[in-house]
Amino acid sequence: MAGNNEKARKAAKSVKKSQWKKALKPRYSVVFHRPKTLKRTRSPKVPRVSAPKLQKLDAFAIIKYPLTTESAMKKIEDHNTLVFIVDTRANKKQIKDAVSRLYDIQTKKVNTLIRPDGLKKAFVRLQPDYDALDVANKIGVI
């Protein structure tokens, strides 16, 4: 009984006066910044993309076909320029590289426009040492 009585007295004493006191941490900034916590890398159970990505544009995908209209023929004869319908996502540098890879010719410059029907037309001006008529014959435009 004496042991229980002693325990009860200690408990009452500790309840009356608080043993635990929090020391205030000094704050040096008026703005609260959330503390940085551990950021784990993702390890997904299922892939985020269900379908594989589309193929990148290669030379055969960039140039669709040469244009054989009357105005295109005039460009070939007068301005040493070949006219192609190309992929709309291709830029001038890609078109230039594709033409040089496919037809083994050097281009001076490339002009592009998007037609009202949504196709991209490329005017490929050849270097003076290449003849557009010969290249057009080789391709099969004429």
Coordinates of C-alpha atoms in Angstrom, one line a residue:
M1 CA 0.0 0.0 0.0
A2 CA 2.8 2.4 0.8
G3 CA 4.3 1.9 -2.6
N4 CA 1.0 2.8 -4.3
N5 CA 0.6 5.8 -2.1
E6 CA 4.0 7.0 -3.0
K7 CA 3.3 6.6 -6.7
A8 CA 0.0 8.4 -6.4
R9 CA 1.7 11.4 -4.7
K10 CA 4.4 11.6 -7.4
A11 CA 1.7 11.5 -10.1
A12 CA -0.3 14.2 -8.4
K13 CA 2.9 16.4 -8.1
S14 CA 3.8 15.9 -11.7
V15 CA 0.2 16.8 -12.8
K16 CA 0.2 20.0 -10.8
K17 CA 3.5 21.3 -12.2
S18 CA 4.3 20.7 -15.8
Q19 CA 7.6 18.9 -16.4
W20 CA 7.6 19.5 -20.1
K21 CA 8.4 23.0 -21.4
K22 CA 9.0 23.8 -25.1
A23 CA 11.9 26.0 -25.9
L24 CA 11.0 28.5 -28.6
K25 CA 13.2 28.3 -31.6
P26 CA 14.4 31.7 -32.8
R27 CA 13.1 32.7 -36.2
Y28 CA 15.3 35.0 -38.2
S29 CA 12.9 35.6 -41.1
V30 CA 9.3 36.9 -41.2
V31 CA 8.4 34.5 -44.0
F32 CA 7.8 30.8 -43.4
H33 CA 9.5 28.5 -45.8
R34 CA 8.3 24.9 -45.8
P35 CA 11.2 22.6 -44.9
K36 CA 12.7 20.5 -47.7
T37 CA 11.8 16.9 -47.4
L38 CA 13.0 13.7 -49.0
K39 CA 11.9 13.5 -52.7
R40 CA 12.0 9.9 -53.9
T41 CA 12.4 9.0 -57.6
R42 CA 9.4 7.6 -59.4
S43 CA 9.2 3.9 -59.8
P44 CA 5.9 3.3 -61.6
K45 CA 4.1 0.0 -61.7
V46 CA 2.6 0.9 -65.1
P47 CA 4.2 2.9 -67.9
R48 CA 2.9 6.4 -68.3
V49 CA 2.7 6.2 -72.1
S50 CA 0.8 3.2 -73.4
A51 CA 1.6 3.7 -77.1
P52 CA 5.2 3.9 -78.4
K53 CA 6.3 7.3 -79.7
L54 CA 6.0 8.2 -83.4
Q55 CA 8.9 7.6 -85.7
K56 CA 11.3 10.5 -86.3
L57 CA 11.3 12.1 -89.7
D58 CA 13.8 10.5 -92.1
A59 CA 14.7 11.5 -95.6
F60 CA 12.0 9.3 -97.1
A61 CA 9.3 10.6 -94.7
I62 CA 10.3 14.3 -95.3
I63 CA 10.0 14.4 -99.1
K64 CA 6.6 13.0 -100.2
Y65 CA 6.7 13.6 -103.9
P66 CA 7.9 16.1 -106.6
L67 CA 5.3 18.5 -108.0
T68 CA 4.7 18.3 -111.7
T69 CA 2.5 21.3 -112.4
E70 CA 3.1 23.8 -115.2
S71 CA 4.4 26.4 -112.8
A72 CA 6.7 23.8 -111.2
M73 CA 8.1 23.0 -114.7
K74 CA 8.6 26.7 -115.4
K75 CA 10.6 26.9 -112.1
I76 CA 12.8 23.9 -113.2
E77 CA 13.6 25.5 -116.6
D78 CA 14.0 29.2 -115.6
H79 CA 15.1 29.3 -112.0
N80 CA 17.0 26.0 -111.6
T81 CA 14.5 25.1 -108.8
L82 CA 12.8 21.8 -108.0
V83 CA 9.4 21.8 -106.3
F84 CA 8.4 19.1 -103.8
I85 CA 5.5 18.4 -101.5
V86 CA 7.1 17.7 -98.1
D87 CA 6.0 16.7 -94.6
T88 CA 4.5 19.7 -92.7
R89 CA 6.6 19.1 -89.6
A90 CA 9.9 19.3 -91.6
N91 CA 11.9 22.5 -91.5
K92 CA 14.1 24.0 -94.2
K93 CA 17.4 22.4 -92.9
Q94 CA 15.8 19.0 -92.8
I95 CA 14.4 19.4 -96.3
K96 CA 17.8 20.5 -97.6
D97 CA 19.5 17.5 -96.0
A98 CA 16.9 15.1 -97.3
V99 CA 17.2 16.3 -100.9
S100 CA 21.0 16.0 -100.8
R101 CA 20.7 12.5 -99.4
L102 CA 18.1 11.2 -101.8
Y103 CA 19.2 12.8 -105.0
D104 CA 23.0 13.6 -104.4
I105 CA 22.7 17.3 -105.2
Q106 CA 23.7 20.4 -103.4
T107 CA 21.1 23.0 -102.7
K108 CA 21.6 26.8 -102.6
K109 CA 18.5 27.6 -100.6
V110 CA 15.0 26.3 -99.7
N111 CA 11.8 28.3 -99.6
T112 CA 8.7 26.8 -98.1
L113 CA 5.0 27.6 -97.9
I114 CA 1.9 25.9 -96.6
R115 CA -0.8 25.5 -99.2
P116 CA -4.5 26.2 -98.5
D117 CA -5.1 22.4 -98.6
G118 CA -2.7 22.0 -95.6
L119 CA 0.3 20.5 -97.5
K120 CA 3.8 22.0 -97.4
K121 CA 5.4 23.0 -100.6
A122 CA 9.2 23.3 -100.8
F123 CA 11.1 25.2 -103.5
V124 CA 14.6 23.8 -103.6
R125 CA 17.0 26.1 -105.5
L126 CA 20.0 24.1 -106.7
Q127 CA 23.7 25.2 -106.8
P128 CA 24.8 26.6 -110.2
D129 CA 26.9 23.6 -111.0
Y130 CA 23.8 21.3 -110.8
D131 CA 21.1 21.5 -113.5
A132 CA 17.5 21.1 -112.3
L133 CA 16.4 19.7 -115.7
D134 CA 18.9 16.8 -115.5
V135 CA 17.9 16.1 -111.9
A136 CA 14.2 16.2 -112.8
N137 CA 14.8 13.7 -115.6
K138 CA 16.7 11.4 -113.2
I139 CA 13.8 11.6 -110.7
G140 CA 11.2 11.1 -113.4
V141 CA 9.4 14.4 -113.1
I142 CA 9.7 15.1 -116.9

